Short mmCIF file of C-alpha atoms in Angstrom, two decimals:
data_model
loop_
_atom_site.label_atom_id
_atom_site.label_comp_id
_atom_site.label_asym_id
_atom_site.label_seq_id
_atom_site.Cartn_x
_atom_site.Cartn_y
_atom_site.Cartn_z
CA UNK A 1334 4.28 10.06 -22.64
CA UNK A 1335 6.82 7.23 -22.74
CA UNK A 1336 6.02 4.02 -21.25
CA UNK A 1337 6.78 0.52 -20.64
CA UNK A 1338 5.02 -2.24 -21.89
CA UNK A 1339 4.91 -5.62 -19.74
CA UNK A 1340 2.61 -8.07 -17.97
CA UNK A 1341 4.33 -8.17 -14.57
CA UNK A 1342 2.49 -7.46 -11.47
CA UNK A 1343 3.26 -5.13 -8.31
CA UNK A 1344 2.63 -8.10 -5.95
CA UNK A 1345 5.96 -9.81 -7.50
CA UNK A 1346 7.02 -9.14 -3.62
CA UNK A 1347 4.57 -9.90 -1.29
CA UNK A 1348 4.07 -8.19 1.79
CA UNK A 1349 4.69 -11.33 3.76
CA UNK A 1350 8.03 -11.59 2.02
CA UNK A 1351 9.08 -10.43 5.19
CA UNK A 1352 12.30 -8.04 5.14
CA UNK A 1353 14.33 -6.71 7.80
CA UNK A 1354 15.68 -3.58 9.17
CA UNK A 1355 19.71 -2.65 9.14
CA UNK A 1356 22.47 -3.50 6.65
CA UNK A 1357 26.05 -2.60 6.20
CA UNK A 1358 27.38 0.84 8.01
CA UNK A 1359 26.41 3.55 5.81
CA UNK A 1360 29.30 6.28 4.68
CA UNK A 1361 27.39 8.76 7.27
CA UNK A 1362 24.51 8.24 10.08
CA UNK A 1363 21.13 7.56 8.24
CA UNK A 1364 18.95 10.32 8.77
CA UNK A 1365 21.18 13.12 9.59
CA UNK A 1366 20.01 16.36 8.84
CA UNK A 1367 21.06 18.41 5.94
CA UNK A 1368 23.33 21.44 6.93
CA UNK A 1369 21.76 24.52 6.68
CA UNK A 1370 21.88 26.32 3.47
CA UNK A 1371 23.26 23.12 1.18
CA UNK A 1372 20.17 22.26 -0.85
CA UNK A 1373 20.51 19.29 -3.00
CA UNK A 1374 17.75 19.83 -5.88
CA UNK A 1375 18.57 16.31 -7.48
CA UNK A 1376 20.05 15.28 -10.60
CA UNK A 1377 18.32 16.07 -13.67
CA UNK A 1378 18.53 15.19 -17.38
CA UNK A 1379 17.39 18.76 -18.61
CA UNK A 1380 19.79 21.38 -19.58
CA UNK A 1381 17.54 23.75 -18.16
CA UNK A 1382 16.41 24.77 -14.86
CA UNK A 1383 14.81 22.30 -12.76
CA UNK A 1384 10.99 23.13 -11.62
CA UNK A 1385 11.00 22.30 -7.65
CA UNK A 1386 7.04 23.68 -7.13
CA UNK A 1387 4.46 22.12 -9.49
CA UNK A 1388 0.79 23.68 -9.92
CA UNK A 1389 -2.12 21.58 -8.49
CA UNK A 1390 -5.00 20.95 -10.51
CA UNK A 1391 -7.95 18.27 -10.78
CA UNK A 1392 -6.82 14.89 -10.88
CA UNK A 1393 -9.33 12.45 -10.47
CA UNK A 1394 -10.12 10.75 -13.64
CA UNK A 1395 -12.41 8.06 -12.13
CA UNK A 1396 -11.82 4.38 -12.02
CA UNK A 1397 -10.26 4.21 -8.92
CA UNK A 1398 -10.84 4.51 -4.98
CA UNK A 1399 -11.26 7.74 -3.52
CA UNK A 1400 -9.87 8.32 0.06
CA UNK A 1401 -11.15 10.90 2.18
CA UNK A 1402 -8.60 13.48 4.03
CA UNK A 1403 -9.35 14.84 7.65
CA UNK A 1404 -7.57 18.04 7.42
CA UNK A 1405 -5.59 19.38 10.65
CA UNK A 1406 -6.89 22.33 11.49
CA UNK A 1407 -3.82 24.75 10.94
CA UNK A 1408 -4.50 28.49 10.95
CA UNK A 1409 -3.58 30.39 7.94
CA UNK A 1410 -1.20 33.25 7.79
CA UNK A 1411 1.01 35.30 10.06
CA UNK A 1412 2.69 31.63 11.53
CA UNK A 1413 6.40 31.73 11.64
CA UNK A 1414 7.72 28.31 10.58
CA UNK A 1415 9.66 28.35 13.98
CA UNK A 1416 6.80 28.63 15.81
CA UNK A 1417 6.74 26.06 18.79
CA UNK A 1418 3.29 26.44 20.28
CA UNK A 1419 0.65 23.82 19.89
CA UNK A 1420 -2.24 23.11 17.63
CA UNK A 1421 -4.78 20.16 18.70
CA UNK A 1422 -2.14 18.74 21.07
CA UNK A 1423 0.79 18.64 18.43
CA UNK A 1424 3.62 20.87 18.41
CA UNK A 1425 4.24 23.06 15.27
CA UNK A 1426 6.91 22.44 13.29
CA UNK A 1427 10.18 23.17 15.63
CA UNK A 1428 12.55 21.99 13.34
CA UNK A 1429 12.83 22.74 9.68
CA UNK A 1430 11.35 19.74 8.05
CA UNK A 1431 13.97 18.35 4.98
CA UNK A 1432 12.56 19.47 1.37
CA UNK A 1433 12.92 15.70 0.08
CA UNK A 1434 10.32 14.80 2.98
CA UNK A 1435 7.90 17.11 1.14
CA UNK A 1436 6.34 16.60 -2.49
CA UNK A 1437 6.35 19.60 -4.27
CA UNK A 1438 2.93 20.39 -5.73
CA UNK A 1439 1.04 18.72 -3.28
CA UNK A 1440 0.04 18.83 0.92
CA UNK A 1441 2.17 15.83 1.17
CA UNK A 1442 4.70 14.78 3.42
CA UNK A 1443 6.69 11.49 3.73
CA UNK A 1444 8.15 10.13 7.30
CA UNK A 1445 7.87 13.80 8.58
CA UNK A 1446 6.41 12.84 12.08
CA UNK A 1447 9.44 14.23 13.63
CA UNK A 1448 8.96 18.17 12.71
CA UNK A 1449 5.86 18.40 14.20
CA UNK A 1450 2.62 19.91 11.99
CA UNK A 1451 4.73 21.33 9.17
CA UNK A 1452 2.94 24.27 7.57
CA UNK A 1453 1.63 23.37 4.22
CA UNK A 1454 1.12 19.97 5.08
CA UNK A 1455 -2.14 17.80 5.32
CA UNK A 1456 -1.54 14.23 4.71
CA UNK A 1457 1.54 12.88 6.19
CA UNK A 1458 2.57 8.94 4.79
CA UNK A 1459 4.19 6.79 6.58
CA UNK A 1460 6.04 4.14 4.35
CA UNK A 1461 7.02 1.59 7.05
CA UNK A 1462 7.53 0.89 10.95
CA UNK A 1463 10.68 1.72 11.74
CA UNK A 1464 11.85 4.48 14.72
CA UNK A 1465 13.69 6.82 12.19
CA UNK A 1466 10.71 6.72 10.16
CA UNK A 1467 7.78 7.06 12.39
CA UNK A 1468 9.68 9.00 15.13
CA UNK A 1469 7.53 12.03 16.74
CA UNK A 1470 4.52 9.57 16.79
CA UNK A 1471 3.19 9.04 19.82
CA UNK A 1472 -0.45 8.06 21.51
CA UNK A 1473 -1.49 11.60 21.63
CA UNK A 1474 -0.70 12.57 17.75
CA UNK A 1475 -3.26 13.59 15.70
CA UNK A 1476 -1.51 13.51 12.37
CA UNK A 1477 -3.57 12.30 9.90
CA UNK A 1478 -1.65 9.08 8.80
CA UNK A 1479 -1.79 7.01 5.15
CA UNK A 1480 -0.17 3.67 5.15
CA UNK A 1481 -0.85 0.17 4.42
CA UNK A 1482 -2.42 -2.61 6.75
CA UNK A 1483 0.55 -3.73 8.01
CA UNK A 1484 2.23 -0.69 8.81
CA UNK A 1485 -1.17 0.49 10.15
CA UNK A 1486 -1.42 -2.19 12.51
CA UNK A 1487 1.54 -1.83 13.92
CA UNK A 1488 0.89 1.95 14.79
CA UNK A 1489 -2.13 1.44 16.47
CA UNK A 1490 -0.89 -1.61 18.18
CA UNK A 1491 2.98 -0.52 19.42
CA UNK A 1492 2.31 3.24 19.78
CA UNK A 1493 -1.03 3.22 20.46
CA UNK A 1494 -2.19 5.62 18.26
CA UNK A 1495 -5.97 6.48 17.76
CA UNK A 1496 -7.44 4.41 15.02
CA UNK A 1497 -9.54 7.61 13.59
CA UNK A 1498 -6.04 9.13 12.57
CA UNK A 1499 -4.78 6.10 10.89
CA UNK A 1500 -5.89 5.63 7.20
CA UNK A 1501 -5.17 2.49 5.59
CA UNK A 1502 -4.24 2.20 2.20
CA UNK A 1503 -4.53 -0.60 -0.24
CA UNK A 1504 -1.29 -2.33 -1.91
CA UNK A 1505 -1.01 -2.33 -5.73
CA UNK A 1506 -4.31 0.01 -6.11
CA UNK A 1507 -4.76 3.25 -7.29
CA UNK A 1508 -6.45 5.73 -5.03
CA UNK A 1509 -7.34 9.55 -4.57
CA UNK A 1510 -5.97 11.10 -1.64
CA UNK A 1511 -6.50 14.65 -1.02
CA UNK A 1512 -7.11 15.26 -5.04
CA UNK A 1513 -3.89 13.07 -6.10
CA UNK A 1514 -3.81 9.37 -7.46
CA UNK A 1515 -1.49 7.54 -5.08
CA UNK A 1516 -0.41 3.93 -5.52
CA UNK A 1517 1.43 1.74 -3.03
CA UNK A 1518 4.13 -0.83 -4.15
CA UNK A 1519 6.05 -3.29 -2.28
CA UNK A 1520 9.69 -1.84 -1.19
CA UNK A 1521 10.88 -5.26 0.21
CA UNK A 1522 12.36 -3.78 2.93
CA UNK A 1523 10.57 -5.03 6.21
CA UNK A 1524 7.00 -5.85 7.07
CA UNK A 1525 4.38 -3.39 5.41
CA UNK A 1526 7.30 -1.22 3.78
CA UNK A 1527 5.65 0.49 0.89
CA UNK A 1528 7.04 2.76 -1.44
CA UNK A 1529 4.80 5.64 -3.52
CA UNK A 1530 4.15 5.97 -6.80
CA UNK A 1531 2.45 9.55 -7.13
CA UNK A 1532 0.69 11.15 -10.49
CA UNK A 1533 0.58 14.72 -10.25
CA UNK A 1534 -2.29 16.70 -12.23
CA UNK A 1535 0.24 18.46 -14.58
CA UNK A 1536 1.20 14.92 -15.60
CA UNK A 1537 4.17 14.30 -13.70
CA UNK A 1538 5.06 11.06 -11.62
CA UNK A 1539 6.68 10.79 -8.55
CA UNK A 1540 8.29 7.67 -7.07
CA UNK A 1541 9.38 7.78 -3.22
CA UNK A 1542 11.20 4.71 -2.52
CA UNK A 1543 10.88 5.29 1.38
CA UNK A 1544 13.45 2.87 2.36
CA UNK A 1545 14.05 0.02 -0.17
CA UNK A 1546 15.91 -2.98 -1.37
CA UNK A 1547 15.99 -3.03 -5.16
CA UNK A 1548 15.38 -6.20 -6.67
CA UNK A 1549 14.94 -7.64 -10.26
CA UNK A 1550 11.11 -8.31 -9.65
CA UNK A 1551 10.25 -4.77 -9.24
CA UNK A 1552 11.24 -4.61 -12.96
CA UNK A 1553 8.13 -6.62 -13.58
CA UNK A 1554 5.66 -4.39 -11.79
CA UNK A 1555 3.19 -3.15 -14.20
CA UNK A 1556 2.39 0.01 -12.48
CA UNK A 1557 5.96 1.04 -13.33
CA UNK A 1558 6.00 -0.74 -16.58
CA UNK A 1559 3.10 1.60 -17.76
CA UNK A 1560 4.26 5.08 -16.97
CA UNK A 1561 7.24 7.11 -17.20
CA UNK A 1562 8.60 8.31 -13.58
CA UNK A 1563 10.28 11.79 -13.86
CA UNK A 1564 11.20 12.41 -9.97
CA UNK A 1565 12.76 9.63 -7.85
CA UNK A 1566 13.28 9.84 -4.38
CA UNK A 1567 15.60 7.13 -3.63
CA UNK A 1568 16.86 5.66 -0.66
CA UNK A 1569 20.81 6.24 -0.87
CA UNK A 1570 21.77 4.32 2.21
CA UNK A 1571 24.60 2.02 0.35
CA UNK A 1572 25.14 4.61 -2.11
CA UNK A 1573 28.75 4.16 -2.44
CA UNK A 1574 30.94 1.52 -4.60
CA UNK A 1575 32.26 -0.23 -1.66
CA UNK A 1576 28.78 -1.36 -0.53
CA UNK A 1577 28.69 -4.50 -2.36
CA UNK A 1578 27.14 -7.59 -0.77
CA UNK A 1579 25.26 -10.81 -1.12
CA UNK A 1580 21.66 -11.21 -1.98
CA UNK A 1581 19.12 -11.84 0.59
CA UNK A 1582 18.64 -15.27 -0.43
CA UNK A 1583 22.27 -16.04 -0.53
CA UNK A 1584 22.56 -15.15 3.08
CA UNK A 1585 19.22 -16.96 4.26
CA UNK A 1586 20.52 -20.25 2.48
CA UNK A 1587 23.76 -19.84 4.54
CA UNK A 1588 22.18 -19.53 7.56
CA UNK A 1589 20.10 -22.42 6.83
CA UNK A 1590 22.85 -24.67 5.76
CA UNK A 1591 24.84 -24.02 8.82
CA UNK A 1592 21.71 -24.38 11.06
CA UNK A 1593 20.85 -27.84 9.44
CA UNK A 1594 24.44 -29.19 9.73
CA UNK A 1595 25.00 -28.22 13.66
CA UNK A 1596 21.46 -29.93 14.34
CA UNK A 1597 22.44 -33.12 12.55
CA UNK A 1598 25.68 -33.09 14.00
CA UNK A 1599 24.67 -32.43 17.34
CA UNK A 1600 20.42 -32.49 18.04
CA UNK A 1601 21.02 -31.12 21.37
CA UNK A 1602 21.80 -27.91 19.46
CA UNK A 1603 19.84 -24.65 20.21
CA UNK A 1604 19.67 -21.73 17.30
CA UNK A 1605 19.25 -18.44 18.17
CA UNK A 1606 18.69 -15.50 15.99
CA UNK A 1607 18.77 -11.75 16.53
CA UNK A 1608 16.25 -9.52 15.72
CA UNK A 1609 14.90 -5.87 16.20
CA UNK A 1610 11.21 -5.08 16.90
CA UNK A 1611 10.19 -5.20 13.23
CA UNK A 1612 12.97 -6.88 11.57
CA UNK A 1613 14.96 -10.50 10.12
CA UNK A 1614 11.83 -12.43 10.08
CA UNK A 1615 12.51 -13.85 6.71
CA UNK A 1616 15.71 -15.37 8.58
CA UNK A 1617 14.55 -16.93 11.75
CA UNK A 1618 11.37 -18.33 9.47
CA UNK A 1619 13.76 -19.93 7.12
CA UNK A 1620 15.73 -21.58 10.23
CA UNK A 1621 12.31 -22.77 11.63
CA UNK A 1622 11.04 -24.41 8.41
CA UNK A 1623 14.52 -26.23 7.69
CA UNK A 1624 14.69 -27.53 11.29
CA UNK A 1625 11.34 -28.58 11.25
CA UNK A 1626 10.39 -26.14 14.30
CA UNK A 1627 8.69 -23.38 15.58
CA UNK A 1628 10.21 -20.02 16.47
CA UNK A 1629 9.51 -19.09 20.04
CA UNK A 1630 9.51 -15.20 20.60
CA UNK A 1631 8.92 -12.70 23.41
CA UNK A 1632 5.17 -12.22 24.00
CA UNK A 1633 5.99 -8.40 22.63
CA UNK A 1634 7.52 -9.79 19.93
CA UNK A 1635 4.69 -12.52 19.10
CA UNK A 1636 2.21 -9.75 19.49
CA UNK A 1637 4.00 -7.62 16.88
CA UNK A 1638 4.13 -10.61 14.35
CA UNK A 1639 0.56 -11.06 14.84
CA UNK A 1640 -0.12 -7.61 13.24
CA UNK A 1641 1.53 -8.92 10.17
CA UNK A 1642 -1.77 -10.93 9.51
CA UNK A 1643 -0.14 -13.83 8.01
CA UNK A 1644 -1.24 -17.34 8.59
CA UNK A 1645 1.91 -19.10 7.74
CA UNK A 1646 3.68 -17.31 10.35
CA UNK A 1647 0.93 -17.61 12.76
CA UNK A 1648 1.59 -21.40 12.53
CA UNK A 1649 5.35 -21.39 13.16
CA UNK A 1650 5.26 -19.05 16.08
CA UNK A 1651 4.96 -19.56 19.84
CA UNK A 1652 5.72 -18.03 23.22
CA UNK A 1653 6.83 -21.55 24.66
CA UNK A 1654 10.38 -21.78 24.73
CA UNK A 1655 10.69 -25.10 25.36
CA UNK A 1656 8.46 -26.03 22.55
CA UNK A 1657 11.15 -24.80 19.96
CA UNK A 1658 14.15 -25.13 18.88
CA UNK A 1659 14.74 -21.54 17.24
CA UNK A 1660 14.55 -18.47 19.65
CA UNK A 1661 14.43 -15.18 18.76
CA UNK A 1662 16.43 -12.85 20.93
CA UNK A 1663 16.91 -8.82 20.95
CA UNK A 1664 20.21 -8.22 18.63
CA UNK A 1665 21.76 -6.31 21.67
CA UNK A 1666 21.55 -9.40 23.86
CA UNK A 1667 23.53 -11.58 21.06
CA UNK A 1668 26.96 -12.03 23.02
CA UNK A 1669 28.65 -14.54 25.01
CA UNK A 1670 27.55 -13.80 28.54
CA UNK A 1671 23.82 -13.71 27.65
CA UNK A 1672 24.05 -16.51 25.11
CA UNK A 1673 25.68 -18.70 27.80
CA UNK A 1674 23.06 -17.96 30.39
CA UNK A 1675 20.43 -18.03 27.96
CA UNK A 1676 21.54 -21.95 27.04
CA UNK A 1677 21.53 -22.82 30.84
CA UNK A 1678 18.16 -22.28 31.26
CA UNK A 1679 17.63 -25.12 28.95
CA UNK A 1680 20.31 -27.49 29.91
CA UNK A 1681 17.79 -30.41 30.10
CA UNK A 1682 17.20 -30.21 25.89
CA UNK A 1683 20.44 -28.38 24.80
CA UNK A 1684 23.95 -28.47 25.27
CA UNK A 1685 25.30 -26.27 22.43
CA UNK A 1686 24.35 -23.20 20.88
CA UNK A 1687 24.44 -21.68 17.43
CA UNK A 1688 23.25 -18.07 17.47
CA UNK A 1689 22.88 -15.54 13.95
CA UNK A 1690 23.23 -12.00 13.99
CA UNK A 1691 21.70 -11.06 10.68
CA UNK A 1692 23.01 -7.40 10.34
CA UNK A 1693 25.18 -6.10 7.76
CA UNK A 1694 27.27 -4.35 10.50
CA UNK A 1695 29.50 -7.42 10.87
CA UNK A 1696 30.29 -7.74 7.02
CA UNK A 1697 34.05 -7.74 6.28
CA UNK A 1698 35.24 -6.84 2.97
CA UNK A 1699 37.99 -9.34 3.16
CA UNK A 1700 35.14 -11.90 2.83
CA UNK A 1701 34.85 -12.67 -1.06
CA UNK A 1702 31.75 -15.36 -0.50
CA UNK A 1703 29.20 -15.74 2.35
CA UNK A 1704 30.57 -19.02 2.63
CA UNK A 1705 33.74 -18.18 3.57
CA UNK A 1706 32.22 -16.12 6.84
CA UNK A 1707 33.17 -17.77 9.77
CA UNK A 1708 31.88 -17.91 13.52
CA UNK A 1709 33.14 -16.23 16.47
CA UNK A 1710 33.35 -19.68 18.89
CA UNK A 1711 33.58 -19.61 22.79
CA UNK A 1712 33.35 -22.76 24.36
CA UNK A 1713 29.89 -24.63 23.19
CA UNK A 1714 28.89 -21.41 21.50
CA UNK A 1715 29.45 -20.00 18.22
CA UNK A 1716 28.08 -16.71 16.81
CA UNK A 1717 27.63 -15.94 12.99
CA UNK A 1718 27.65 -12.20 11.80
CA UNK A 1719 25.86 -12.61 8.64
CA UNK A 1720 25.60 -9.76 6.06
CA UNK A 1721 21.44 -9.21 5.65
CA UNK A 1722 20.84 -6.29 4.55
CA UNK A 1723 17.61 -4.55 3.70
CA UNK A 1724 18.81 -1.77 1.96
CA UNK A 1725 19.86 -1.64 -1.61
CA UNK A 1726 23.43 -2.50 -2.22
CA UNK A 1727 25.22 -0.08 -4.65
CA UNK A 1728 24.69 -2.42 -7.79
CA UNK A 1729 21.33 -2.88 -7.11
CA UNK A 1730 20.77 0.98 -7.09
CA UNK A 1731 22.46 1.32 -10.19
CA UNK A 1732 20.64 -1.48 -11.78
CA UNK A 1733 17.12 0.08 -10.59
CA UNK A 1734 18.04 3.58 -11.51
CA UNK A 1735 19.29 2.42 -14.99
CA UNK A 1736 16.16 0.58 -15.70
CA UNK A 1737 13.63 3.13 -14.34
CA UNK A 1738 15.68 6.08 -16.20
CA UNK A 1739 14.18 8.96 -14.31
CA UNK A 1740 14.73 12.53 -15.19
CA UNK A 1741 15.71 13.56 -11.88
CA UNK A 1742 16.82 11.95 -8.75
CA UNK A 1743 16.36 13.19 -5.38
CA UNK A 1744 18.44 11.16 -2.51
CA UNK A 1745 16.96 11.03 0.90
CA UNK A 1746 19.82 9.52 3.04
CA UNK A 1747 23.32 10.87 3.60
CA UNK A 1748 22.51 14.14 2.91
CA UNK A 1749 24.28 15.77 5.61
CA UNK A 1750 27.61 17.00 3.82
CA UNK A 1751 28.45 18.57 0.63
CA UNK A 1752 31.11 15.62 -0.15
CA UNK A 1753 28.71 13.08 0.21
CA UNK A 1754 25.89 15.08 -2.11
CA UNK A 1755 28.22 15.83 -4.84
CA UNK A 1756 29.84 11.89 -4.82
CA UNK A 1757 26.20 10.75 -5.03
CA UNK A 1758 25.32 13.30 -7.97
CA UNK A 1759 28.39 11.98 -9.86
CA UNK A 1760 27.03 8.40 -9.44
CA UNK A 1761 23.24 9.38 -10.85
CA UNK A 1762 25.22 11.01 -13.75
CA UNK A 1763 27.32 8.06 -14.59
CA UNK A 1764 24.09 5.51 -14.35
CA UNK A 1765 21.65 7.75 -16.34
CA UNK A 1766 24.68 8.25 -19.40
CA UNK A 1767 25.12 4.74 -19.30
CA UNK A 1768 21.69 4.03 -19.93
CA UNK A 1769 20.93 6.31 -22.26
CA UNK A 1770 23.48 5.67 -24.27
CA UNK A 1771 22.59 1.68 -23.96
CA UNK A 1772 19.30 2.64 -25.20
CA UNK A 1773 20.49 4.90 -27.64
CA UNK A 1774 18.31 7.61 -26.43
CA UNK A 1775 19.77 11.26 -27.17
CA UNK A 1776 19.53 14.36 -25.83
CA UNK A 1777 21.02 14.28 -22.35
#
């Protein structure tokens, strides 16, 4: 087996390096169902047929933790795939689970809760706490969910799923789940977001990125350096050349510098940052630190942040609106009417407001650099739309794939049309060809 050598640690991106959800507008709606009859088996470097199914076997080699699996009581035999009955309170599979959410040769499904109980699946992984991934989970759910601690905290706190069904896996530590070796790696996406590195008994290695933003620090993950990934399930939200946008740090610096300048010129400036239930933490924490202020959150958002188990964050957040110069509001409230109303509530402290809307949806191709981004202004209120994305840009995807050089790539986003699938296939083929030519690798 080919290996990469290096001393990098998978903790290069820590869970407390908080990310956000959302980025630039994708070509198709994220999570759109795959068209019936159109299967994208991935891009393979093998000239022969690609094996979709892999044989199981004994894979516990010792030296790592073992996690027991509580199997769902699903009756075997005679059950049709489209049966809408219920088992143990869960609806049976009501619509077909896409192939890219299941790992061949295992009984694993990834982010597949909206399909009810999936035939042949006993173990359900949740890569992160965003609704398009945990959709289908509710208080009465009896799926046995495997995730890391942050995501588990959010599932139990926000969805009220019973603790007995939430199985916490450590980060950067190989464990055994249902007889298969599994390692969770930081996905650089949002709090608790994880990639799944799976080692199958037949020697195959699978990496499922979930949602992620590829970062050069991942090239130092010793778990990836020490193995050869055959199959890559890839977050292809922005797998098209037009999706080129700034790094997170560039955008954070823009927001921090702008806020600092505004407050320096007028100390009575209130700074507002938009957010989702989970997301935008890096931005508003940076604003608080540069201004030497706390961040005020709604009680619900405050409780969510406490699930992240970060002492640094706990010291920066408050629910006292008058005790903080940085306020976090729901993204949908960031318009002039709502912001004027919000500012008027604190007129004794502030007479100006600058707001940051950190979502790639507002990014314009006409802007060559983040420094060129201008606010929309109405009276004493300014709103900056900043291109802060938690999904990989096209160039970041290319770099990651060319570094990893998997034998097969399976896209997990924008697979709903034949045209988008073929376009992604062409990208993968070009990237891998370039990578192998650059490394003088033969036989592709």
